[in-house]
mmCIF file of C-alpha atoms in Angstrom:
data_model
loop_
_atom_site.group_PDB
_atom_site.id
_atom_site.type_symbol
_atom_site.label_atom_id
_atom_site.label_comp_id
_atom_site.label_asym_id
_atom_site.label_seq_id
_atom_site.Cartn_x
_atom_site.Cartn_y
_atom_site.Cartn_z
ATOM 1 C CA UNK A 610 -13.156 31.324 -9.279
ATOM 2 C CA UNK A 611 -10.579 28.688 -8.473
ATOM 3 C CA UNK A 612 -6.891 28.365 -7.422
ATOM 4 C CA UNK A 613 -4.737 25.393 -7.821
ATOM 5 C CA UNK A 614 -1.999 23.894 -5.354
ATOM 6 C CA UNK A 615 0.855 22.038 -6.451
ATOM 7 C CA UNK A 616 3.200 22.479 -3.997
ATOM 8 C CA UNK A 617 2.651 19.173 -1.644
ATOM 9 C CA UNK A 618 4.055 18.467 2.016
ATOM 10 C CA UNK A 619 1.296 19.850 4.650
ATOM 11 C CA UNK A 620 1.928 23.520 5.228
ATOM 12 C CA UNK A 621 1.258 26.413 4.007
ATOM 13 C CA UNK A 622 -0.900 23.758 1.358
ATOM 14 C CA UNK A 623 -3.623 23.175 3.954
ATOM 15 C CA UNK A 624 -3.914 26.768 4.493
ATOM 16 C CA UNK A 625 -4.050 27.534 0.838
ATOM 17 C CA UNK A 626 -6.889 25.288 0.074
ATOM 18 C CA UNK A 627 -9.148 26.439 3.138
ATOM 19 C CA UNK A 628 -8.600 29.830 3.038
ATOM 20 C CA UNK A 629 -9.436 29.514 -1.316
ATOM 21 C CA UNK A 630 -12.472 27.440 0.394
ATOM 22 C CA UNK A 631 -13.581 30.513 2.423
ATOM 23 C CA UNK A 632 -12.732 33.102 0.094
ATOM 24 C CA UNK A 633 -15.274 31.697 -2.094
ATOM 25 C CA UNK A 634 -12.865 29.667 -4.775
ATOM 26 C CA UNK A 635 -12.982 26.025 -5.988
ATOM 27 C CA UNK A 636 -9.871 24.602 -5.794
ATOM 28 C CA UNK A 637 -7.712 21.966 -7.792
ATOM 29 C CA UNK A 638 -4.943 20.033 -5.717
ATOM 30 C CA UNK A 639 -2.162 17.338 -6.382
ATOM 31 C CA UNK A 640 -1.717 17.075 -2.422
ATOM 32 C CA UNK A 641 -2.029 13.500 -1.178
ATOM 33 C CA UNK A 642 -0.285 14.675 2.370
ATOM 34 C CA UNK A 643 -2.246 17.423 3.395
ATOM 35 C CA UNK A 644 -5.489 16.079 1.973
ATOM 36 C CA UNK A 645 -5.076 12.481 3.707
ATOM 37 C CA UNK A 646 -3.767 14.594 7.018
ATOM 38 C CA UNK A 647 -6.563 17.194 6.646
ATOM 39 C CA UNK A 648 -9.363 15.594 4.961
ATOM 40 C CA UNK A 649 -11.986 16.496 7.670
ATOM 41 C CA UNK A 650 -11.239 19.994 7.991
ATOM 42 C CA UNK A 651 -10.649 20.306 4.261
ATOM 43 C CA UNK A 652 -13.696 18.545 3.231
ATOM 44 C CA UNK A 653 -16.042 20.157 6.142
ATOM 45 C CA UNK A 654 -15.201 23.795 4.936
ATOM 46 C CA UNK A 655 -15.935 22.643 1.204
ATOM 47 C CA UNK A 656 -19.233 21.520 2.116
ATOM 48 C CA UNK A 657 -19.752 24.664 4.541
ATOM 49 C CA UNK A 658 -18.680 26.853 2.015
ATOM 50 C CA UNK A 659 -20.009 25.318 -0.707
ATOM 51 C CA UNK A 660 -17.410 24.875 -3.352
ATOM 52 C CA UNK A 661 -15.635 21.770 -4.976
ATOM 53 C CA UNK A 662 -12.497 20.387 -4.624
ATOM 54 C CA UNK A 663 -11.063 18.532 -7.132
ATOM 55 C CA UNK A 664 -7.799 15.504 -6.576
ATOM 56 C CA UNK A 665 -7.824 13.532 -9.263
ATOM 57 C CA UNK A 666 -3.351 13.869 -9.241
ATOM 58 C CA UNK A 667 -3.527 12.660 -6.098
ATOM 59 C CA UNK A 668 -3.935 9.054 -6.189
ATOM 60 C CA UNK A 669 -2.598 7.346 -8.854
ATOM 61 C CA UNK A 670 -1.027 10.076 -11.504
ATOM 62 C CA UNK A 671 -2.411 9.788 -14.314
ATOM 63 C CA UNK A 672 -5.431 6.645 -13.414
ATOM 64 C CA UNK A 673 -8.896 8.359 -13.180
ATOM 65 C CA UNK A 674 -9.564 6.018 -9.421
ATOM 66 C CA UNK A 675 -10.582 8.905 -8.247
ATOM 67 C CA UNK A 676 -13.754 9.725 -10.228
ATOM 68 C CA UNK A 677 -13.994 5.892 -11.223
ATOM 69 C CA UNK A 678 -14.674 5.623 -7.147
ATOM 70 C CA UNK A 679 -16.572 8.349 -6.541
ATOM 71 C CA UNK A 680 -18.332 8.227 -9.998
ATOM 72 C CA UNK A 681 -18.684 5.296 -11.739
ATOM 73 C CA UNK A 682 -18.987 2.925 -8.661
ATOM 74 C CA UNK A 683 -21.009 5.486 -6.821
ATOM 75 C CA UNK A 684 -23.632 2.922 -5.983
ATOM 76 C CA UNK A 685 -21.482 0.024 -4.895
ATOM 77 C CA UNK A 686 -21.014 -1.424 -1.620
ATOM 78 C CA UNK A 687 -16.942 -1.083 -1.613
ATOM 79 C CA UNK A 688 -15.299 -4.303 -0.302
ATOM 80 C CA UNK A 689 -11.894 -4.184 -0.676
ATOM 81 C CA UNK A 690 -9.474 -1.526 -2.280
ATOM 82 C CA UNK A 691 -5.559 -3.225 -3.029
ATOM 83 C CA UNK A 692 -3.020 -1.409 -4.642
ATOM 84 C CA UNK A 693 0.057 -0.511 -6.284
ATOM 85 C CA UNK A 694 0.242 3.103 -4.939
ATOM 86 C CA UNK A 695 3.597 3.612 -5.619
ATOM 87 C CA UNK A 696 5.476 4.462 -8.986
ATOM 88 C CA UNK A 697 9.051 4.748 -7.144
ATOM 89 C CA UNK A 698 9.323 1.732 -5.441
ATOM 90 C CA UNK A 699 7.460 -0.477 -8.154
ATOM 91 C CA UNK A 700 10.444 0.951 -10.506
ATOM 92 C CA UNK A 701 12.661 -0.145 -7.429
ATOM 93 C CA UNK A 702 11.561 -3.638 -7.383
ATOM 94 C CA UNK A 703 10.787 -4.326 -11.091
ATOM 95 C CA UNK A 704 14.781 -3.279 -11.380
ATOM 96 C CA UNK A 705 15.825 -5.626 -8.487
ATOM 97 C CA UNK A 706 13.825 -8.492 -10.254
ATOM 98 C CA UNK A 707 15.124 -7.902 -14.327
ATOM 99 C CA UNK A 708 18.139 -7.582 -13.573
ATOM 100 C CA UNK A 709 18.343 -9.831 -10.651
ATOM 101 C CA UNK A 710 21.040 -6.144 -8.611
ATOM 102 C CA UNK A 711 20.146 -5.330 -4.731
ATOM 103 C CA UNK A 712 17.618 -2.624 -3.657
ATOM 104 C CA UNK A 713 20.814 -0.143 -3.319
ATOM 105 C CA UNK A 714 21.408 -0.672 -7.128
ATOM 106 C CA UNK A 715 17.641 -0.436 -8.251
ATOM 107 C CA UNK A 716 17.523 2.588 -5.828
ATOM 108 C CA UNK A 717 20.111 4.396 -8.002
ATOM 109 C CA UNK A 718 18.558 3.468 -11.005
ATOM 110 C CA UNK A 719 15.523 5.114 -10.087
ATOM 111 C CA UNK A 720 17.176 8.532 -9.232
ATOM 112 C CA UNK A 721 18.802 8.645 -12.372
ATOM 113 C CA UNK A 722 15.458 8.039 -14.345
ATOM 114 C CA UNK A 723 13.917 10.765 -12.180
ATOM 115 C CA UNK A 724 11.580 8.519 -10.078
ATOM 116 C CA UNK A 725 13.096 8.677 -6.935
ATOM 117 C CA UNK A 726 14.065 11.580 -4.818
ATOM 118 C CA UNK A 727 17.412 12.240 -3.126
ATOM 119 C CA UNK A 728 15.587 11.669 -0.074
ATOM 120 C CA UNK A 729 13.648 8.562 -1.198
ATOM 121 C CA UNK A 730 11.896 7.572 2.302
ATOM 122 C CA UNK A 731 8.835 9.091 1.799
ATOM 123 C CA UNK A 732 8.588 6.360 -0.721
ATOM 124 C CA UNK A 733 10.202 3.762 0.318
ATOM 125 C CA UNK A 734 8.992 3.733 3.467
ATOM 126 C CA UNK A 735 5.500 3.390 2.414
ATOM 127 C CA UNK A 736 4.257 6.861 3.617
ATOM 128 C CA UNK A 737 3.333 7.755 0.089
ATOM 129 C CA UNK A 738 1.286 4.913 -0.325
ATOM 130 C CA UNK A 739 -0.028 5.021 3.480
ATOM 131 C CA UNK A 740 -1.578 8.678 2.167
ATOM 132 C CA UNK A 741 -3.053 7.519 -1.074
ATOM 133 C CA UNK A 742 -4.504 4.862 0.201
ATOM 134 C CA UNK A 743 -6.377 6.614 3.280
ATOM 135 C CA UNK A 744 -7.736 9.004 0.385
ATOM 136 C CA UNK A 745 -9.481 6.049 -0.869
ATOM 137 C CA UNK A 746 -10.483 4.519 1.777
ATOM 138 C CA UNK A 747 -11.661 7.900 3.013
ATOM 139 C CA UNK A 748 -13.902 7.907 -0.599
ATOM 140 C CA UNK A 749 -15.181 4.635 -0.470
ATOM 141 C CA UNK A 750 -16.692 4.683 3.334
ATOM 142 C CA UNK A 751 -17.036 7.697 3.841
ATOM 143 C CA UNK A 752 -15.814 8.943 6.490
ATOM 144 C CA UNK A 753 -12.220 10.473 7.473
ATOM 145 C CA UNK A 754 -9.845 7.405 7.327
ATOM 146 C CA UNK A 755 -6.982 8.730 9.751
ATOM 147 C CA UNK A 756 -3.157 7.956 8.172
ATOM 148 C CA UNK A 757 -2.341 6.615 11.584
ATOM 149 C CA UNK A 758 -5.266 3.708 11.416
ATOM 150 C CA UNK A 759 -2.819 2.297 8.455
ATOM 151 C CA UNK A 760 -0.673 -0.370 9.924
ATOM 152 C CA UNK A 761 2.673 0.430 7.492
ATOM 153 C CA UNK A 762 4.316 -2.691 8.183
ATOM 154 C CA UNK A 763 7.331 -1.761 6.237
ATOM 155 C CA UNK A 764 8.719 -0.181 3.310
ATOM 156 C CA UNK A 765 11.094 -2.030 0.364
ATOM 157 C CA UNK A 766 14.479 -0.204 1.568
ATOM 158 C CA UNK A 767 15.509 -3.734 3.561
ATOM 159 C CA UNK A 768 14.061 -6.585 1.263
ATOM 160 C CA UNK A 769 16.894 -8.808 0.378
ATOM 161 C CA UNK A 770 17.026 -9.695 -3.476
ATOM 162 C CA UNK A 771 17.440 -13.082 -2.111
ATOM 163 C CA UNK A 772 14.014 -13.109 -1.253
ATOM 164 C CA UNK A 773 12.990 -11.903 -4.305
ATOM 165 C CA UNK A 774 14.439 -14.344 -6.430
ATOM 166 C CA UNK A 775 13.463 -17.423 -4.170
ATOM 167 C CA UNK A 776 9.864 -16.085 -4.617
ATOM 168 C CA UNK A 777 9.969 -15.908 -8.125
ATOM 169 C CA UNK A 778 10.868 -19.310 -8.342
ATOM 170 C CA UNK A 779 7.855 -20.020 -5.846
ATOM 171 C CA UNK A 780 5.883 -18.331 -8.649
ATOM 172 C CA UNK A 781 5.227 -14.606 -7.223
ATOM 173 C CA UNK A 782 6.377 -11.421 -7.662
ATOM 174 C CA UNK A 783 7.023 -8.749 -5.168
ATOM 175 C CA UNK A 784 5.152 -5.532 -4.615
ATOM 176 C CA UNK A 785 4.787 -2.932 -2.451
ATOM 177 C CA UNK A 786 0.413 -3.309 -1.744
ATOM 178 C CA UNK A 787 -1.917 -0.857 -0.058
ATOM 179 C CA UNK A 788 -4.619 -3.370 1.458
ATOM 180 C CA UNK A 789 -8.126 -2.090 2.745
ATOM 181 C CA UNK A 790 -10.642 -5.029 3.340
ATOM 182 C CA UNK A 791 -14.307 -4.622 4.769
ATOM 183 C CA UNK A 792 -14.683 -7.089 7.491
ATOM 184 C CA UNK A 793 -17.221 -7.953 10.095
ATOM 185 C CA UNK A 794 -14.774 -6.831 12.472
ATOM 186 C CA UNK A 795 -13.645 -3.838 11.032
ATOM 187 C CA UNK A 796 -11.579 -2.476 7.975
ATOM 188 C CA UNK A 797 -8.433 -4.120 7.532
ATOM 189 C CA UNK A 798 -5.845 -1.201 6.568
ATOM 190 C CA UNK A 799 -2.380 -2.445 6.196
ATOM 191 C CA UNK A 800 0.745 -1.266 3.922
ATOM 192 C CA UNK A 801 3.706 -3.937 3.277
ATOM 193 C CA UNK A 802 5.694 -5.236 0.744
ATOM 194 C CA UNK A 803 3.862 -8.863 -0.588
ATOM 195 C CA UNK A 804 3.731 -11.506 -3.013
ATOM 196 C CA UNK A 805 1.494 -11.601 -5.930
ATOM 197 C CA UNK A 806 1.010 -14.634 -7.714
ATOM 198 C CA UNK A 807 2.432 -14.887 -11.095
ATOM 199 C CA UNK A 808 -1.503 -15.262 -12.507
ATOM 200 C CA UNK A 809 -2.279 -12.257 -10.838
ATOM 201 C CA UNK A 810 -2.797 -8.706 -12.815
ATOM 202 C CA UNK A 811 -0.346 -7.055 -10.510
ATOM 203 C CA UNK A 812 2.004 -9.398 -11.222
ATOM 204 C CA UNK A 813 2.783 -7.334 -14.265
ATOM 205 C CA UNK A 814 2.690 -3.970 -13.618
ATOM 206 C CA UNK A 815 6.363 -2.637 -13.879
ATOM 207 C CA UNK A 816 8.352 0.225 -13.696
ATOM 208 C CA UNK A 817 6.600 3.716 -13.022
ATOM 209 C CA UNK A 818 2.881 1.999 -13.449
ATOM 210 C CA UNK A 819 0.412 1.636 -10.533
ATOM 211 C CA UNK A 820 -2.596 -0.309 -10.415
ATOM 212 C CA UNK A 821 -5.897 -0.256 -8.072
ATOM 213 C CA UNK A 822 -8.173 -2.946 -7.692
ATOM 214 C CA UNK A 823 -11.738 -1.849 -5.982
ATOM 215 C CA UNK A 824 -14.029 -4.679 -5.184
ATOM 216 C CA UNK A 825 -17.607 -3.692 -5.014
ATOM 217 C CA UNK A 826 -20.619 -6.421 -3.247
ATOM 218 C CA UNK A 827 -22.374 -6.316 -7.208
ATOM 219 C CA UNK A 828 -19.427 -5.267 -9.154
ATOM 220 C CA UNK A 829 -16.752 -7.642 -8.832
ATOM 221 C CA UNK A 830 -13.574 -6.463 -8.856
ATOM 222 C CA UNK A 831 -12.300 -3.011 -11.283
ATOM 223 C CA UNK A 832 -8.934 -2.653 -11.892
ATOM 224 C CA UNK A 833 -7.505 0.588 -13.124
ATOM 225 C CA UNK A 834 -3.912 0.667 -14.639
ATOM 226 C CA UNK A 835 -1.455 3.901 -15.187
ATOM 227 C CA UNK A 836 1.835 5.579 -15.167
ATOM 228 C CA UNK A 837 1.350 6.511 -12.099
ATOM 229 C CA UNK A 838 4.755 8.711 -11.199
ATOM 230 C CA UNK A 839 6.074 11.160 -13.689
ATOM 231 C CA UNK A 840 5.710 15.285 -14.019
ATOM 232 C CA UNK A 841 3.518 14.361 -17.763
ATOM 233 C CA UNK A 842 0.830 12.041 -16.132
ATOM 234 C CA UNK A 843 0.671 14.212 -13.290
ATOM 235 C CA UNK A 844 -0.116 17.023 -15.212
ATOM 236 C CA UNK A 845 -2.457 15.497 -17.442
ATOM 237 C CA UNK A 846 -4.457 14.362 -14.369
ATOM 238 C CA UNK A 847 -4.224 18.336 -12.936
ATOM 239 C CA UNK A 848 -5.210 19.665 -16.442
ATOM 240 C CA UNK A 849 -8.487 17.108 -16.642
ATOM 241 C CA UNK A 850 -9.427 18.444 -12.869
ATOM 242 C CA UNK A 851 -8.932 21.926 -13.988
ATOM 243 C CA UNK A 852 -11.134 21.145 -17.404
ATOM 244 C CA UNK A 853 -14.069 19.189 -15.367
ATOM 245 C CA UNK A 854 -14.172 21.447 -13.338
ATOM 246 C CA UNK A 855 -14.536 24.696 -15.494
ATOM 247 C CA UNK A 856 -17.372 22.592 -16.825
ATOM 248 C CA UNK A 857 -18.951 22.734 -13.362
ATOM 249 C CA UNK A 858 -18.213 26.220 -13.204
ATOM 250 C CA UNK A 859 -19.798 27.375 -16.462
ATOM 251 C CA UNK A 860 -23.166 25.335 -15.227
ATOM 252 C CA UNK A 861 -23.082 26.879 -12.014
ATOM 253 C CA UNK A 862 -23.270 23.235 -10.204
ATOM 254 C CA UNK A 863 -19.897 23.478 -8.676
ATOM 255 C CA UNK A 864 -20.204 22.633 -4.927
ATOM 256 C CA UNK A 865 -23.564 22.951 -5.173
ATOM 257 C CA UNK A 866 -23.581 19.061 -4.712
ATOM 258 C CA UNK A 867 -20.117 18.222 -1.961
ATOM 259 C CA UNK A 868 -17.698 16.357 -3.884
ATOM 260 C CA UNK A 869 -16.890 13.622 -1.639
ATOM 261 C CA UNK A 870 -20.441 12.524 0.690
ATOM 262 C CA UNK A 871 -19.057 12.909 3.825
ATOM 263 C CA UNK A 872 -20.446 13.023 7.279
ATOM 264 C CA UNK A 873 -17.787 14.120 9.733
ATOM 265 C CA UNK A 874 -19.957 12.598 12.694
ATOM 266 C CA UNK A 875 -19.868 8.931 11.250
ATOM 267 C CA UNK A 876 -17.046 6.540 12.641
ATOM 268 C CA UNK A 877 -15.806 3.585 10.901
ATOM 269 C CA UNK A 878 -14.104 0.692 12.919
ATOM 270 C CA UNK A 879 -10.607 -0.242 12.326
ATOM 271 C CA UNK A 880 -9.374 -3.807 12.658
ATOM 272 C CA UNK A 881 -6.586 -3.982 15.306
ATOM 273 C CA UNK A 882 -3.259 -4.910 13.165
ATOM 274 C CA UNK A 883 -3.344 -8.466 14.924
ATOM 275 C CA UNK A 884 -6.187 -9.349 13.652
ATOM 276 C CA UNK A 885 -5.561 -9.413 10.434
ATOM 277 C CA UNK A 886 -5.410 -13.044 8.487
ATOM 278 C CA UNK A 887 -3.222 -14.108 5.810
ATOM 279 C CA UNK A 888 -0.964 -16.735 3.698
ATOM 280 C CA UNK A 889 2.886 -16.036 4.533
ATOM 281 C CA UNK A 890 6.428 -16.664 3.211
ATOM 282 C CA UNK A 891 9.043 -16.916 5.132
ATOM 283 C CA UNK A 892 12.601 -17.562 4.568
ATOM 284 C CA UNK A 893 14.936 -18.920 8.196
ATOM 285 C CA UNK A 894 18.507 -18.855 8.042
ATOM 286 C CA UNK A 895 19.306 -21.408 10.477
ATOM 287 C CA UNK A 896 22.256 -23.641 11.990
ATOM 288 C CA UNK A 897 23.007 -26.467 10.763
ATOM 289 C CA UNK A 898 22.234 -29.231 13.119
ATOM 290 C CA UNK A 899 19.453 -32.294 13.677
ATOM 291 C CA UNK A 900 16.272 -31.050 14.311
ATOM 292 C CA UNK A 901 16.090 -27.840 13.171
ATOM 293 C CA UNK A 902 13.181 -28.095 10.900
ATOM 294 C CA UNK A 903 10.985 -29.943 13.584
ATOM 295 C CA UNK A 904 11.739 -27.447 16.349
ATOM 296 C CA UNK A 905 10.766 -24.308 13.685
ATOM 297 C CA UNK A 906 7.823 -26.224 13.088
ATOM 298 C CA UNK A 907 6.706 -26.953 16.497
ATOM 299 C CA UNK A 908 7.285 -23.679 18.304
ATOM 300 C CA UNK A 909 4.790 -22.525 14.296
ATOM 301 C CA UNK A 910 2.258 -25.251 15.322
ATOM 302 C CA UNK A 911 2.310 -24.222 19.481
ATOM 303 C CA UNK A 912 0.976 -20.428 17.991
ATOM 304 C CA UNK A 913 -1.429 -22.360 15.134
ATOM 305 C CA UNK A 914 0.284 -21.329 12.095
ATOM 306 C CA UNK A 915 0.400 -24.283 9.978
ATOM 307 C CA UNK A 916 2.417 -25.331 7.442
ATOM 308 C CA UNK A 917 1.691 -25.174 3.532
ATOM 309 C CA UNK A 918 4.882 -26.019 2.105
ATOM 310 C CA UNK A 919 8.490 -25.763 3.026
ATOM 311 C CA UNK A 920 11.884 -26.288 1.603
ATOM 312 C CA UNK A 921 15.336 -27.171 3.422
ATOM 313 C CA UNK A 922 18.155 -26.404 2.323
ATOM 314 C CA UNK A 923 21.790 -27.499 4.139
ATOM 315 C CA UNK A 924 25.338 -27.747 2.949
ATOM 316 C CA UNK A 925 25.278 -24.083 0.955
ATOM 317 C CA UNK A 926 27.787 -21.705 0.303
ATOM 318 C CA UNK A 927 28.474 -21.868 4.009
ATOM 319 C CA UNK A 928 28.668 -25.244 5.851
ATOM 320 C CA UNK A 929 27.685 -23.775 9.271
ATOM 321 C CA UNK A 930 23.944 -23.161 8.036
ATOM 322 C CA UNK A 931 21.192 -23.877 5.852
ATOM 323 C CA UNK A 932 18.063 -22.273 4.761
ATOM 324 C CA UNK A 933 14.221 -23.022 5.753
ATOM 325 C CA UNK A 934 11.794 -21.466 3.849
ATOM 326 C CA UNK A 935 8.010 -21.835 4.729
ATOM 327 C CA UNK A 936 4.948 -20.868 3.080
ATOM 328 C CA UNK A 937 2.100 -20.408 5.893
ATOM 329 C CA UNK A 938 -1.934 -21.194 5.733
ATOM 330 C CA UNK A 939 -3.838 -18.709 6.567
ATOM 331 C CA UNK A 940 -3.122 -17.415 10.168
ATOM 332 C CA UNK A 941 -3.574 -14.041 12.230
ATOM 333 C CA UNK A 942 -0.423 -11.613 11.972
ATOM 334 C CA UNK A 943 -0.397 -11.208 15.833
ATOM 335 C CA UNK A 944 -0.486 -15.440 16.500
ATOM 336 C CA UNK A 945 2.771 -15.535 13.539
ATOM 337 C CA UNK A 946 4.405 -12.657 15.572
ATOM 338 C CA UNK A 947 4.700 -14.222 18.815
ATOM 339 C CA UNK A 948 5.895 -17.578 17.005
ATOM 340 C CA UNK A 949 8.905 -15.763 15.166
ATOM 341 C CA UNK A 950 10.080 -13.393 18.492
ATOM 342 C CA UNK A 951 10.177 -16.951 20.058
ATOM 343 C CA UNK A 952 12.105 -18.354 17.006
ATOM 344 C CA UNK A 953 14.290 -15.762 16.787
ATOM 345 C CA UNK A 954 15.090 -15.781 20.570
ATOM 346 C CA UNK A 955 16.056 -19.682 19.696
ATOM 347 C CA UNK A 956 19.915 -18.694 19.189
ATOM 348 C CA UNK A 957 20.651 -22.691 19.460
ATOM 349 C CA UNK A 958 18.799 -22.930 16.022
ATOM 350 C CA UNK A 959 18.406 -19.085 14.236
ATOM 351 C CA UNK A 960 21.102 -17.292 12.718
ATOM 352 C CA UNK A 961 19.410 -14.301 11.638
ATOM 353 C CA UNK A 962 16.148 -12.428 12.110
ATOM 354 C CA UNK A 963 13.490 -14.486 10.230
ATOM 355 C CA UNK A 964 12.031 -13.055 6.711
ATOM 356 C CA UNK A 965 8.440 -12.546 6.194
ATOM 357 C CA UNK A 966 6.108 -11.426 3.859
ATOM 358 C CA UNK A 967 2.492 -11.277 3.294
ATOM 359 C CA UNK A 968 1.468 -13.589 0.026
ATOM 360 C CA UNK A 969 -2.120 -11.028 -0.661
ATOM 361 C CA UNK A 970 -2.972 -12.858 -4.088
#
């Protein structure tokens, strides 16, 4: 009375799980790519057919988010869902902070502790984490939140250990966050590498661990905390599916009630990606000359980003240029955008292509 895909990517796994749908079977699935790609169609011909699907290996490895969403915070008013999503690239950047080597290095690292792939850029690139976290979103608001309503800023594959240890001294830590935020204007979906203060839970969740705060209106915010890459957690989240749901089985209740409540009529808005507001680091390599700081500043203040803190620094291992680094107010990502393309086109003042990164906590 059930079947259960493992294989991931999105074909034949999608037509596996309908056609077990249809034939009459429940089904158990690890597949974060075809169920964030498919999750209408999937989901529709559950309820249609009347069976349950069950994803607990999906999101998270091992960390029961899953039910904890669906379940345990059933009756909340979801505000924001923030994440660690990804066991590969938090391995990647807890190596490039201990031990202070570039993401090349750390990369290596993780392949030879089996928590990267020879083709890493489904992680890296923050597609994994662009899947898990339209799952959740999906779960919380339920209705279909599309993969390509995620603005995936950018992966970890070009941050600049430089970056990481000037942050650390600003008292933050790096790491790769899936963001959704409820807002009057829409929800916020965004995946990017940020900082996290050094108070901050996520601050110290290393290695193969994820964590997932949900914020519910009367619950405050839930944080749940796991290995979350690994072929043992994985399983052990499969197994508990395949258990919970044999439970469901034996009481005749499976898919009597749908899994996920889901109405494939209602829309959610999505925030455009410029309209999203936030604290910011960044880091200017710049030529060393009179005025540099004041013109950085003014072409920042002409697009109202203002100014938090900032640190100069001239006369380096180079005496040709210096480095600028800013910490922002809160500002809209579309306003800082057009002030660092015009920065950038400076060449009189700009060296390099300006750093930046979202601080989320």
């Amino acid at each position: 009375q059930a079947d259960v895909e493992l294989i991931g990517g999105y074909e034949p796994a999608r037509t596996i799980i309908t056609e077990s749908l249809k034939a009459g079977k429940n089904v158990v699935s690890a597949n974060k790519a075809a169920l964030a790609k498919y999750w209408d169609q999937i989901f529709t011909t559950a309820q249609i057919y009347q069976k349950s699907i069950y994803y607990e290996a999906s999101v998270g490895g091992v960390i029961p988010v899953v039910q904890g969403l669906s379940e345990g915070l059933a009756s909340e008013e979801i505000l924001e869902i923030k994440g660690i999503l990804n066991g590969t690239t938090n391995f990647i950047l807890s190596e490039m902070k201990k031990h202070c080597v570039p993401y090349e290095d750390a990369l290596k690292s993780a392949q030879k502790a089996g928590y990267a792939e020879a083709d890493p850029s489904f992680d890296v690139n923050g597609i994994d984490t662009a899947n898990k976290l339209a799952i959740l979103a999906s779960l919380a608001w339920g209705s279909w939140v599309k993969v390509k309503n995620i603005s995936v800023i950018k992966g970890i594959a070009d941050l600049d250990i430089e970056d990481i240890l000037i942050t650390q001294d600003f008292g933050y830590a790096v790491k790769l966050i899936g963001s959704a935020q409820k807002t009057k204007d829409g929800i916020d979906l965004s995946i990017q590498p940020c900082l996290v203060s050094h108070e901050h839970a996520f601050a110290t969740v290393e290695n193969e661990y994820n964590a997932i705060m949900i914020t519910g209106k009367d619950s405050g915010d839930v944080l749940f905390y796991g290995k979350g890459a690994g072929q043992l957690p994985a399983a052990s989240a499969v197994v508990s599916d395949i258990i919970n749901l044999s439970k469901s089985i034996v009481t005749n209740t499976a898919g009597v009630v749908p899994d996920v409540v889901y109405d494939s009529t209602k829309k959610i808005k999505i925030l455009p990606a410029g309209k999203s507001k936030a604290p910011y680091y960044l880091r200017f390599t710049v030529i060393d000359r009179p005025g540099v700081l004041s013109k950085i500043s003014g072409i920042l203040s002409e697009f109202k980003v203002s100014i938090a803190r900032s640190l100069a620094q001239f006369n380096m291992s180079k005496k040709d240029y210096g480095r600028i680094t800013i910490i922002t107010h809160e500002t809209y990502s579309e306003n800082l955008e057009k002030a660092l393309k015009q920065i950038n086109a400076t060449k009189s003042i700009i060296k390099s292509k300006t750093v930046k990164i979202k601080i989320e906590f």
